[in-house]
mmCIF file of C-alpha atoms and ligand atoms in Angstrom:
data_model
loop_
_atom_site.group_PDB
_atom_site.id
_atom_site.type_symbol
_atom_site.label_atom_id
_atom_site.label_comp_id
_atom_site.label_asym_id
_atom_site.label_seq_id
_atom_site.Cartn_x
_atom_site.Cartn_y
_atom_site.Cartn_z
ATOM 1 C CA UNK J 1 4.213 -36.953 2.363
ATOM 2 C CA UNK J 2 3.117 -38.087 -1.374
ATOM 3 C CA UNK J 3 -0.019 -36.666 -2.749
ATOM 4 C CA UNK J 4 -2.101 -36.305 -5.762
ATOM 5 C CA UNK J 5 -1.977 -32.330 -6.190
ATOM 6 C CA UNK J 6 -3.379 -30.336 -8.981
ATOM 7 C CA UNK J 7 -1.702 -26.888 -10.156
ATOM 8 C CA UNK J 8 -3.142 -24.239 -12.305
ATOM 9 C CA UNK J 9 -0.599 -21.832 -13.953
ATOM 10 C CA UNK J 10 1.807 -24.031 -14.404
ATOM 11 C CA UNK J 11 2.434 -22.945 -17.983
ATOM 12 C CA UNK J 12 3.406 -19.840 -16.308
ATOM 13 C CA UNK J 13 6.033 -18.550 -14.015
ATOM 14 C CA UNK J 14 5.172 -19.280 -10.649
ATOM 15 C CA UNK J 15 2.857 -22.288 -11.336
ATOM 16 C CA UNK J 16 5.737 -23.870 -13.176
ATOM 17 C CA UNK J 17 8.404 -23.769 -10.591
ATOM 18 C CA UNK J 18 6.057 -24.766 -8.120
ATOM 19 C CA UNK J 19 4.708 -28.052 -10.028
ATOM 20 C CA UNK J 20 8.340 -28.900 -10.651
ATOM 21 C CA UNK J 21 8.929 -28.176 -6.979
ATOM 22 C CA UNK J 22 5.986 -30.099 -5.617
ATOM 23 C CA UNK J 23 7.242 -33.196 -7.872
ATOM 24 C CA UNK J 24 10.887 -32.981 -6.665
ATOM 25 C CA UNK J 25 9.118 -33.383 -3.277
ATOM 26 C CA UNK J 26 7.533 -36.632 -4.228
ATOM 27 C CA UNK J 27 4.149 -35.765 -5.169
ATOM 28 C CA UNK J 28 2.031 -36.835 -7.925
ATOM 29 C CA UNK J 29 1.414 -33.480 -9.817
ATOM 30 C CA UNK J 30 -1.223 -32.878 -12.491
ATOM 31 C CA UNK J 31 -0.986 -29.606 -14.135
ATOM 32 C CA UNK J 32 -3.601 -27.481 -15.945
ATOM 33 C CA UNK J 33 -2.804 -26.479 -19.130
ATOM 34 C CA UNK J 34 -4.822 -24.848 -22.047
ATOM 35 C CA UNK J 35 -5.109 -26.518 -25.225
ATOM 36 C CA UNK J 36 -2.189 -25.536 -27.711
ATOM 37 C CA UNK J 37 0.229 -24.834 -24.981
ATOM 38 C CA UNK J 38 3.640 -26.241 -25.018
ATOM 39 C CA UNK J 39 3.923 -28.424 -22.016
ATOM 40 C CA UNK J 40 7.057 -30.474 -22.901
ATOM 41 C CA UNK J 41 9.155 -28.999 -20.189
ATOM 42 C CA UNK J 42 6.607 -29.894 -17.553
ATOM 43 C CA UNK J 43 6.169 -33.462 -18.664
ATOM 44 C CA UNK J 44 9.691 -34.086 -19.065
ATOM 45 C CA UNK J 45 9.821 -33.402 -15.371
ATOM 46 C CA UNK J 46 7.423 -35.943 -14.713
ATOM 47 C CA UNK J 47 4.046 -33.869 -14.487
ATOM 48 C CA UNK J 48 0.871 -35.135 -15.937
ATOM 49 C CA UNK J 49 -1.052 -32.723 -18.032
ATOM 50 C CA UNK J 50 -4.739 -32.211 -17.792
ATOM 51 C CA UNK J 51 -6.146 -29.988 -20.686
ATOM 52 C CA UNK J 52 -8.672 -27.570 -19.590
ATOM 53 C CA UNK J 53 -9.340 -23.819 -19.285
ATOM 54 C CA UNK J 54 -10.683 -21.849 -15.999
ATOM 55 C CA UNK J 55 -13.194 -20.497 -18.110
ATOM 56 C CA UNK J 56 -14.763 -24.184 -18.830
ATOM 57 C CA UNK J 57 -16.091 -25.717 -15.531
ATOM 58 C CA UNK J 58 -16.432 -29.294 -17.126
ATOM 59 C CA UNK J 59 -12.813 -29.128 -18.144
ATOM 60 C CA UNK J 60 -11.894 -28.436 -14.166
ATOM 61 C CA UNK J 61 -14.278 -31.259 -13.116
ATOM 62 C CA UNK J 62 -12.655 -33.667 -15.248
ATOM 63 C CA UNK J 63 -9.100 -32.587 -14.240
ATOM 64 C CA UNK J 64 -9.714 -32.589 -10.345
ATOM 65 C CA UNK J 65 -11.064 -36.067 -9.956
ATOM 66 C CA UNK J 66 -8.986 -37.880 -7.098
ATOM 67 C CA UNK J 67 -7.001 -34.798 -6.577
ATOM 68 C CA UNK J 68 -5.987 -34.246 -2.964
ATOM 69 C CA UNK J 69 -4.772 -30.685 -2.621
ATOM 70 C CA UNK J 70 -5.347 -27.820 -5.215
ATOM 71 C CA UNK J 71 -3.106 -25.076 -5.421
ATOM 72 C CA UNK J 72 -4.605 -22.249 -7.365
ATOM 73 C CA UNK J 73 -1.974 -20.081 -9.054
ATOM 74 C CA UNK J 74 -3.280 -19.192 -12.575
ATOM 75 C CA UNK J 75 -4.611 -15.844 -13.202
ATOM 76 C CA UNK J 76 -4.738 -13.194 -15.972
ATOM 77 C CA UNK J 77 -1.808 -10.828 -14.655
ATOM 78 C CA UNK J 78 0.363 -9.477 -16.968
ATOM 79 C CA UNK J 79 -1.602 -9.017 -20.302
ATOM 80 C CA UNK J 80 -2.260 -5.366 -20.779
ATOM 81 C CA UNK J 81 -4.006 -5.558 -24.252
ATOM 82 C CA UNK J 82 -7.186 -7.393 -23.267
ATOM 83 C CA UNK J 83 -10.776 -6.562 -22.186
ATOM 84 C CA UNK J 84 -11.091 -5.442 -18.600
ATOM 85 C CA UNK J 85 -13.943 -8.051 -18.244
ATOM 86 C CA UNK J 86 -11.634 -10.890 -18.885
ATOM 87 C CA UNK J 87 -9.781 -10.246 -15.735
ATOM 88 C CA UNK J 88 -12.893 -10.758 -13.905
ATOM 89 C CA UNK J 89 -14.099 -13.934 -15.916
ATOM 90 C CA UNK J 90 -10.613 -15.548 -14.966
ATOM 91 C CA UNK J 91 -9.657 -14.181 -11.609
ATOM 92 C CA UNK J 92 -13.113 -14.613 -10.251
ATOM 93 C CA UNK J 93 -15.569 -16.943 -12.464
ATOM 94 C CA UNK J 94 -12.853 -18.915 -13.134
ATOM 95 C CA UNK J 95 -11.997 -19.515 -9.463
ATOM 96 C CA UNK J 96 -15.466 -20.182 -8.461
ATOM 97 C CA UNK J 97 -15.612 -23.084 -11.336
ATOM 98 C CA UNK J 98 -12.599 -24.481 -9.790
ATOM 99 C CA UNK J 99 -13.957 -24.162 -6.261
ATOM 100 C CA UNK J 100 -17.212 -25.966 -7.183
ATOM 101 C CA UNK J 101 -15.228 -28.784 -8.755
ATOM 102 C CA UNK J 102 -12.685 -29.175 -6.085
ATOM 103 C CA UNK J 103 -15.446 -29.346 -3.772
ATOM 104 C CA UNK J 104 -17.423 -31.903 -5.716
ATOM 105 C CA UNK J 105 -14.455 -34.117 -5.847
ATOM 106 C CA UNK J 106 -13.354 -34.051 -2.299
ATOM 107 C CA UNK J 107 -10.457 -31.984 -2.487
ATOM 108 C CA UNK J 108 -8.786 -32.036 1.078
ATOM 109 C CA UNK J 109 -7.228 -28.626 0.655
ATOM 110 C CA UNK J 110 -7.553 -25.665 -1.414
ATOM 111 C CA UNK J 111 -4.741 -23.213 -1.731
ATOM 112 C CA UNK J 112 -5.445 -19.850 -3.140
ATOM 113 C CA UNK J 113 -3.250 -17.429 -4.645
ATOM 114 C CA UNK J 114 -4.090 -13.840 -4.464
ATOM 115 C CA UNK J 115 -1.625 -10.749 -4.234
ATOM 116 C CA UNK J 116 -0.738 -7.881 -1.928
ATOM 117 C CA UNK J 117 -1.913 -5.731 -4.552
ATOM 118 C CA UNK J 118 -5.521 -5.999 -3.090
ATOM 119 C CA UNK J 119 -4.168 -3.749 -0.220
ATOM 120 C CA UNK J 120 -2.610 -1.259 -2.824
ATOM 121 C CA UNK J 121 -0.426 1.176 -1.801
ATOM 122 C CA UNK J 122 0.662 0.494 2.136
ATOM 123 C CA UNK J 123 0.227 3.110 4.598
ATOM 124 C CA UNK J 124 2.701 3.330 7.428
ATOM 125 C CA UNK J 125 4.679 0.365 6.202
ATOM 126 C CA UNK J 126 5.578 -2.448 6.702
ATOM 127 C CA UNK J 127 2.015 -3.968 6.535
ATOM 128 C CA UNK J 128 0.417 -6.991 7.950
ATOM 129 C CA UNK J 129 -2.290 -9.225 6.605
ATOM 130 C CA UNK J 130 -4.884 -6.971 8.449
ATOM 131 C CA UNK J 131 -3.939 -3.715 6.420
ATOM 132 C CA UNK J 132 -6.890 -2.468 4.697
ATOM 133 C CA UNK J 133 -7.792 -3.334 1.326
ATOM 134 C CA UNK J 134 -7.243 -0.632 -1.855
ATOM 135 C CA UNK J 135 -6.654 -2.201 -5.056
ATOM 136 C CA UNK J 136 -5.245 0.051 -7.314
ATOM 137 C CA UNK J 137 -6.578 -1.137 -10.641
ATOM 138 C CA UNK J 138 -8.699 -3.800 -12.198
ATOM 139 C CA UNK J 139 -6.536 -6.474 -11.930
ATOM 140 C CA UNK J 140 -6.282 -6.090 -8.454
ATOM 141 C CA UNK J 141 -9.848 -5.665 -7.957
ATOM 142 C CA UNK J 142 -10.190 -8.857 -9.675
ATOM 143 C CA UNK J 143 -8.015 -10.747 -7.181
ATOM 144 C CA UNK J 144 -9.602 -9.143 -4.059
ATOM 145 C CA UNK J 145 -12.855 -10.551 -5.700
ATOM 146 C CA UNK J 146 -11.315 -13.955 -6.065
ATOM 147 C CA UNK J 147 -9.799 -13.974 -2.695
ATOM 148 C CA UNK J 148 -12.917 -12.865 -1.012
ATOM 149 C CA UNK J 149 -14.841 -15.365 -3.278
ATOM 150 C CA UNK J 150 -12.312 -18.109 -1.927
ATOM 151 C CA UNK J 151 -12.947 -17.625 1.794
ATOM 152 C CA UNK J 152 -16.472 -17.246 1.406
ATOM 153 C CA UNK J 153 -16.592 -20.525 -0.291
ATOM 154 C CA UNK J 154 -14.220 -22.094 2.364
ATOM 155 C CA UNK J 155 -16.316 -21.056 5.180
ATOM 156 C CA UNK J 156 -20.163 -21.795 3.548
ATOM 157 C CA UNK J 157 -19.072 -25.265 2.379
ATOM 158 C CA UNK J 158 -16.837 -26.112 5.021
ATOM 159 C CA UNK J 159 -13.957 -26.947 3.090
ATOM 160 C CA UNK J 160 -10.271 -26.537 4.009
ATOM 161 C CA UNK J 161 -8.739 -23.775 2.081
ATOM 162 C CA UNK J 162 -6.154 -20.951 2.799
ATOM 163 C CA UNK J 163 -4.969 -17.569 0.836
ATOM 164 C CA UNK J 164 -1.705 -16.562 0.094
ATOM 165 C CA UNK J 165 -0.715 -13.140 -0.835
ATOM 166 C CA UNK J 166 2.829 -13.188 -2.807
ATOM 167 C CA UNK J 167 4.977 -10.134 -2.985
ATOM 168 C CA UNK J 168 6.665 -9.280 -5.973
ATOM 169 C CA UNK J 169 7.859 -12.735 -7.391
ATOM 170 C CA UNK J 170 11.358 -12.914 -9.344
ATOM 171 C CA UNK J 171 14.019 -15.332 -10.495
ATOM 172 C CA UNK J 172 14.834 -17.290 -13.065
ATOM 173 C CA UNK J 173 11.751 -17.621 -15.540
ATOM 174 C CA UNK J 174 10.266 -14.194 -14.738
ATOM 175 C CA UNK J 175 10.442 -11.677 -17.230
ATOM 176 C CA UNK J 176 8.566 -9.015 -15.142
ATOM 177 C CA UNK J 177 11.908 -7.449 -13.901
ATOM 178 C CA UNK J 178 13.680 -7.832 -17.080
ATOM 179 C CA UNK J 179 13.212 -4.241 -18.319
ATOM 180 C CA UNK J 180 14.448 -2.624 -14.899
ATOM 181 C CA UNK J 181 17.741 -4.964 -15.141
ATOM 182 C CA UNK J 182 17.988 -3.979 -19.077
ATOM 183 C CA UNK J 183 17.307 -0.194 -18.249
ATOM 184 C CA UNK J 184 20.027 -0.545 -15.004
ATOM 185 C CA UNK J 185 22.392 -2.720 -17.357
ATOM 186 C CA UNK J 186 22.259 0.167 -19.861
ATOM 187 C CA UNK J 187 23.892 2.803 -17.587
ATOM 188 C CA UNK J 188 20.942 4.837 -18.605
ATOM 189 C CA UNK J 189 18.748 4.314 -15.718
ATOM 190 C CA UNK J 190 17.095 7.347 -14.187
ATOM 191 C CA UNK J 191 15.131 6.932 -10.848
ATOM 192 C CA UNK J 192 11.507 8.184 -10.960
ATOM 193 C CA UNK J 193 10.786 9.929 -8.186
ATOM 194 C CA UNK J 194 13.088 10.012 -4.714
ATOM 195 C CA UNK J 195 13.594 6.293 -4.793
ATOM 196 C CA UNK J 196 12.877 6.505 -1.211
ATOM 197 C CA UNK J 197 9.846 4.188 -1.814
ATOM 198 C CA UNK J 198 9.992 0.795 -0.216
ATOM 199 C CA UNK J 199 9.724 -2.360 -2.104
ATOM 200 C CA UNK J 200 9.606 -6.064 -1.160
ATOM 201 C CA UNK J 201 10.476 -9.117 -3.342
ATOM 202 C CA UNK J 202 10.342 -12.695 -3.247
ATOM 203 C CA UNK J 203 12.696 -15.169 -4.753
ATOM 204 C CA UNK J 204 10.840 -17.972 -6.536
ATOM 205 C CA UNK J 205 12.554 -20.883 -4.571
ATOM 206 C CA UNK J 206 11.278 -19.204 -1.304
ATOM 207 C CA UNK J 207 7.938 -18.732 -2.545
ATOM 208 C CA UNK J 208 7.177 -22.190 -3.783
ATOM 209 C CA UNK J 209 8.211 -23.617 -0.713
ATOM 210 C CA UNK J 210 5.959 -21.547 1.059
ATOM 211 C CA UNK J 211 3.128 -22.412 -1.243
ATOM 212 C CA UNK J 212 3.857 -26.194 -0.508
ATOM 213 C CA UNK J 213 3.472 -25.258 3.220
ATOM 214 C CA UNK J 214 0.122 -23.948 2.666
ATOM 215 C CA UNK J 215 -0.953 -27.301 1.161
ATOM 216 C CA UNK J 216 0.597 -29.461 3.699
ATOM 217 C CA UNK J 217 0.236 -27.204 7.315
ATOM 218 C CA UNK J 218 -3.047 -28.671 9.295
ATOM 219 C CA UNK J 219 -4.897 -26.039 11.072
ATOM 220 C CA UNK J 220 -4.543 -23.149 8.546
ATOM 221 C CA UNK J 221 -8.159 -23.248 7.474
ATOM 222 C CA UNK J 222 -9.399 -19.657 6.272
ATOM 223 C CA UNK J 223 -6.377 -17.895 7.075
ATOM 224 C CA UNK J 224 -4.624 -15.490 4.689
ATOM 225 C CA UNK J 225 -0.826 -15.015 4.721
ATOM 226 C CA UNK J 226 1.344 -12.893 2.921
ATOM 227 C CA UNK J 227 4.447 -14.825 1.516
ATOM 228 C CA UNK J 228 7.620 -12.554 0.735
ATOM 229 C CA UNK J 229 11.456 -12.347 0.841
ATOM 230 C CA UNK J 230 13.300 -11.960 4.186
ATOM 231 C CA UNK J 231 13.379 -8.078 4.017
ATOM 232 C CA UNK J 232 12.454 -5.045 1.919
ATOM 233 C CA UNK J 233 14.459 -2.096 0.641
ATOM 234 C CA UNK J 234 14.087 1.083 -0.829
ATOM 235 C CA UNK J 235 13.972 1.478 -4.421
ATOM 236 C CA UNK J 236 17.206 3.098 -4.322
ATOM 237 C CA UNK J 237 18.837 0.135 -2.634
ATOM 238 C CA UNK J 238 17.322 -2.242 -4.965
ATOM 239 C CA UNK J 239 18.384 -0.236 -8.121
ATOM 240 C CA UNK J 240 22.017 -0.099 -6.655
ATOM 241 C CA UNK J 241 22.006 -4.124 -5.723
ATOM 242 C CA UNK J 242 21.095 -4.523 -9.343
ATOM 243 C CA UNK J 243 23.552 -2.285 -10.663
ATOM 244 C CA UNK J 244 26.191 -4.186 -7.990
ATOM 245 C CA UNK J 245 25.192 -7.536 -9.503
ATOM 246 C CA UNK J 246 25.589 -6.385 -13.423
ATOM 247 C CA UNK J 247 28.777 -4.756 -12.341
ATOM 248 C CA UNK J 248 27.257 -1.052 -13.758
ATOM 249 C CA UNK J 249 27.459 2.221 -12.375
ATOM 250 C CA UNK J 250 24.268 4.217 -11.498
ATOM 251 C CA UNK J 251 23.867 7.481 -12.742
ATOM 252 C CA UNK J 252 22.114 8.606 -9.390
ATOM 253 C CA UNK J 253 19.891 10.744 -11.459
ATOM 254 C CA UNK J 254 16.317 11.175 -10.271
ATOM 255 C CA UNK J 255 13.451 12.444 -12.780
ATOM 256 C CA UNK J 256 9.903 13.568 -11.368
ATOM 257 C CA UNK J 257 7.113 10.968 -11.810
ATOM 258 C CA UNK J 258 3.969 13.094 -13.254
ATOM 259 C CA UNK J 259 5.110 13.289 -16.841
ATOM 260 C CA UNK J 260 5.485 9.476 -16.777
ATOM 261 C CA UNK J 261 2.256 8.961 -15.316
ATOM 262 C CA UNK J 262 0.549 11.195 -18.155
ATOM 263 C CA UNK J 263 2.633 9.428 -20.965
ATOM 264 C CA UNK J 264 1.240 6.145 -19.337
ATOM 265 C CA UNK J 265 -2.201 7.185 -19.348
ATOM 266 C CA UNK J 266 -1.851 8.477 -23.141
ATOM 267 C CA UNK J 267 0.014 5.276 -24.196
ATOM 268 C CA UNK J 268 -2.808 2.970 -22.767
ATOM 269 C CA UNK J 269 -5.526 5.060 -24.201
ATOM 270 C CA UNK J 270 -3.551 5.094 -27.633
ATOM 271 C CA UNK J 271 -2.457 1.247 -27.648
ATOM 272 C CA UNK J 272 -5.604 -0.271 -26.611
ATOM 273 C CA UNK J 273 -7.994 -0.070 -29.334
ATOM 274 C CA UNK J 274 -5.044 -1.492 -31.756
ATOM 275 C CA UNK J 275 -4.263 -4.505 -28.863
ATOM 276 C CA UNK J 276 -0.771 -3.388 -28.755
ATOM 277 C CA UNK J 277 1.079 -3.723 -25.300
ATOM 278 C CA UNK J 278 1.662 0.047 -24.138
ATOM 279 C CA UNK J 279 5.373 0.751 -23.762
ATOM 280 C CA UNK J 280 4.416 2.780 -20.580
ATOM 281 C CA UNK J 281 1.462 1.882 -18.365
ATOM 282 C CA UNK J 282 0.537 3.408 -15.061
ATOM 283 C CA UNK J 283 0.656 -0.035 -13.318
ATOM 284 C CA UNK J 284 4.447 -0.107 -14.199
ATOM 285 C CA UNK J 285 4.592 3.728 -12.610
ATOM 286 C CA UNK J 286 3.153 2.461 -9.503
ATOM 287 C CA UNK J 287 6.296 0.437 -8.743
ATOM 288 C CA UNK J 288 8.027 3.984 -8.358
ATOM 289 C CA UNK J 289 5.329 5.623 -6.371
ATOM 290 C CA UNK J 290 3.612 3.184 -3.767
ATOM 291 C CA UNK J 291 5.259 1.571 -0.716
ATOM 292 C CA UNK J 292 5.203 -2.025 -0.738
ATOM 293 C CA UNK J 293 6.929 -3.578 2.043
ATOM 294 C CA UNK J 294 5.182 -6.467 4.347
ATOM 295 C CA UNK J 295 5.512 -8.312 7.617
ATOM 296 C CA UNK J 296 6.115 -12.102 7.323
ATOM 297 C CA UNK J 297 5.543 -12.992 10.922
ATOM 298 C CA UNK J 298 2.195 -14.877 10.338
ATOM 299 C CA UNK J 299 3.906 -16.874 7.337
ATOM 300 C CA UNK J 300 6.723 -17.745 9.965
ATOM 301 C CA UNK J 301 4.236 -18.420 12.924
ATOM 302 C CA UNK J 302 1.412 -20.780 11.231
ATOM 303 C CA UNK J 303 4.101 -22.293 8.545
ATOM 304 C CA UNK J 304 7.538 -22.283 9.700
ATOM 305 C CA UNK J 305 8.247 -19.916 6.707
ATOM 306 C CA UNK J 306 11.849 -19.192 6.403
ATOM 307 C CA UNK J 307 12.830 -17.581 3.531
ATOM 308 C CA UNK J 308 16.528 -18.549 2.451
ATOM 309 C CA UNK J 309 17.737 -16.715 -0.462
ATOM 310 C CA UNK J 310 19.315 -13.518 0.217
ATOM 311 C CA UNK J 311 18.332 -10.299 -2.238
ATOM 312 C CA UNK J 312 21.844 -9.877 -3.872
ATOM 313 C CA UNK J 313 22.014 -13.797 -4.519
ATOM 314 C CA UNK J 314 18.338 -13.777 -5.779
ATOM 315 C CA UNK J 315 19.293 -10.861 -8.180
ATOM 316 C CA UNK J 316 22.438 -12.548 -9.388
ATOM 317 C CA UNK J 317 20.720 -15.903 -10.010
ATOM 318 C CA UNK J 318 18.215 -13.827 -11.696
ATOM 319 C CA UNK J 319 20.763 -12.018 -14.093
ATOM 320 C CA UNK J 320 22.430 -15.113 -14.730
ATOM 321 C CA UNK J 321 19.364 -16.482 -16.065
ATOM 322 C CA UNK J 322 18.658 -13.314 -18.397
ATOM 323 C CA UNK J 323 22.188 -13.723 -19.701
ATOM 324 C CA UNK J 324 21.757 -17.468 -20.461
ATOM 325 C CA UNK J 325 18.726 -16.618 -22.361
ATOM 326 C CA UNK J 326 20.308 -13.938 -24.037
ATOM 327 C CA UNK J 327 17.861 -11.378 -22.543
ATOM 328 C CA UNK J 328 20.793 -9.158 -21.346
ATOM 329 C CA UNK J 329 24.385 -9.344 -22.166
HETATM 330 N N1 LIG T 401 4.487 -12.091 -10.502
HETATM 331 C C1 LIG T 401 4.168 -11.324 -9.251
HETATM 332 O O1 LIG T 401 5.239 -10.716 -8.826
HETATM 333 C C2 LIG T 401 2.945 -11.598 -8.718
HETATM 334 C C3 LIG T 401 2.784 -10.981 -7.470
HETATM 335 C C4 LIG T 401 1.659 -11.297 -6.602
HETATM 336 C C5 LIG T 401 0.724 -12.028 -7.150
HETATM 337 N N2 LIG T 401 1.099 -12.785 -8.329
HETATM 338 C C6 LIG T 401 -0.214 -13.901 -8.584
HETATM 339 O O2 LIG T 401 0.522 -15.144 -8.613
HETATM 340 C C7 LIG T 401 0.210 -15.864 -10.030
HETATM 341 C C8 LIG T 401 1.175 -16.266 -10.755
HETATM 342 O O3 LIG T 401 1.850 -15.014 -11.402
HETATM 343 P P1 LIG T 401 2.781 -15.361 -12.602
HETATM 344 O O4 LIG T 401 3.721 -13.976 -12.642
HETATM 345 O O5 LIG T 401 3.545 -16.525 -12.392
HETATM 346 O O6 LIG T 401 1.883 -15.676 -14.087
HETATM 347 P P2 LIG T 401 2.059 -15.589 -15.264
HETATM 348 O O7 LIG T 401 3.561 -16.373 -15.529
HETATM 349 O O8 LIG T 401 1.603 -14.934 -16.146
HETATM 350 O O9 LIG T 401 1.276 -17.267 -15.330
HETATM 351 C C9 LIG T 401 -0.291 -17.325 -15.426
HETATM 352 C C10 LIG T 401 -0.491 -18.542 -15.754
HETATM 353 O O10 LIG T 401 -2.344 -18.606 -15.715
HETATM 354 C C11 LIG T 401 -2.584 -19.187 -16.741
HETATM 355 N N3 LIG T 401 -3.748 -18.812 -17.122
HETATM 356 C C12 LIG T 401 -4.535 -17.756 -17.515
HETATM 357 N N4 LIG T 401 -5.809 -17.823 -18.170
HETATM 358 C C13 LIG T 401 -6.130 -18.867 -18.098
HETATM 359 C C14 LIG T 401 -7.156 -19.552 -18.113
HETATM 360 N N5 LIG T 401 -8.252 -18.986 -18.672
HETATM 361 N N6 LIG T 401 -7.428 -20.706 -17.789
HETATM 362 C C15 LIG T 401 -6.424 -21.562 -17.383
HETATM 363 N N7 LIG T 401 -5.170 -21.125 -16.994
HETATM 364 C C16 LIG T 401 -5.204 -19.558 -17.233
HETATM 365 C C17 LIG T 401 -1.674 -18.900 -17.705
HETATM 366 O O11 LIG T 401 -1.850 -19.733 -18.901
HETATM 367 P P3 LIG T 401 -1.264 -19.815 -20.405
HETATM 368 O O12 LIG T 401 0.201 -19.956 -20.372
HETATM 369 O O13 LIG T 401 -2.410 -20.672 -21.007
HETATM 370 O O14 LIG T 401 -1.428 -18.267 -20.855
HETATM 371 C C18 LIG T 401 -0.283 -19.332 -16.929
HETATM 372 O O15 LIG T 401 0.037 -20.512 -16.905
HETATM 373 C C19 LIG T 401 -1.245 -15.062 -10.137
HETATM 374 O O16 LIG T 401 -2.290 -15.615 -9.522
HETATM 375 C C20 LIG T 401 -0.769 -13.423 -9.773
HETATM 376 O O17 LIG T 401 -1.922 -12.885 -9.533
HETATM 377 C C21 LIG T 401 2.030 -12.503 -8.786
#
């Protein structure tokens, strides 16, 4: 089924993989890219570029003309040294601009990327999509507002749209888990806390196939669907699997979390005025202190989503990519 599709966030990790996956599946893919961003790799893959910005409604109206499916992946996510308001400007108001542009252009399906972070820490894991909202920081708060805005817009404007919530995305091209790989690879890794908290990863190839299904599966209007890997682990098992992949020994030592939380708060306060990325920040520490484990029954039932990549295989592929980029030795 070849469609004219539009992907935001394609200059980033997930959107880039998604744009290439949709192209490989035979779609006519247009990617939104901000002025000055290097798009040569996307163009080499046969992806057309529409220059624009989520903050510029006119640029979006021009970009989505004739588009059948919108995959809205872009968000302010990784940056730590930008004003809090920017998260809301891009993740909420930017989403509003895109929804309006898509509606005006007669787009047939709008797929909105949220995050399981809107549910914050999971009590009684694993969680379904119904677990209560509990955003833990302003990024997650902005994603929650974006998700609710999209669902409300679909309903009020009678627009075919659905929301997916990814969980810990990893794979070649991502650097979010690089610090963990480096730390474990150095042999100096110490687990913060007990290591018995649960964590759930999603390999990028599985995720982009799930996102494609969100765009192409009929009768999922207004649904919210969690997309995650086939299983979750404790942090201890995750660290051990990374150590196995890197062929290093884990010290097995644990250190208390609270000094790190205090150090994170201090680093954030000191670094923010100087627009420096803090070496430790509390959102990173959440990784060690919050249960994040999810049920993917709804994705299986509604989308026939069926993640293929085993955790160890995915971590090996990620390590191989880090090595090929000289990010780890
Ligand atoms: N990574 C995870 O583990 C994870 C987990 C749950 C949910 N998510 C969600 O998944 C999505 C993708 O995450 P990612 O890790 O792939 O992010 P990423 O690599 O940081 O990419 C973010 C993308 O958003 C674009 N963007 C930011 N501000 C923009 C603006 N004003 N106008 C247009 N584009 C803009 C960036 O463009 P530039 O290149 O121009 O900066 C980039 O292409 C996000 O919605 C995130 O909230 C991620």
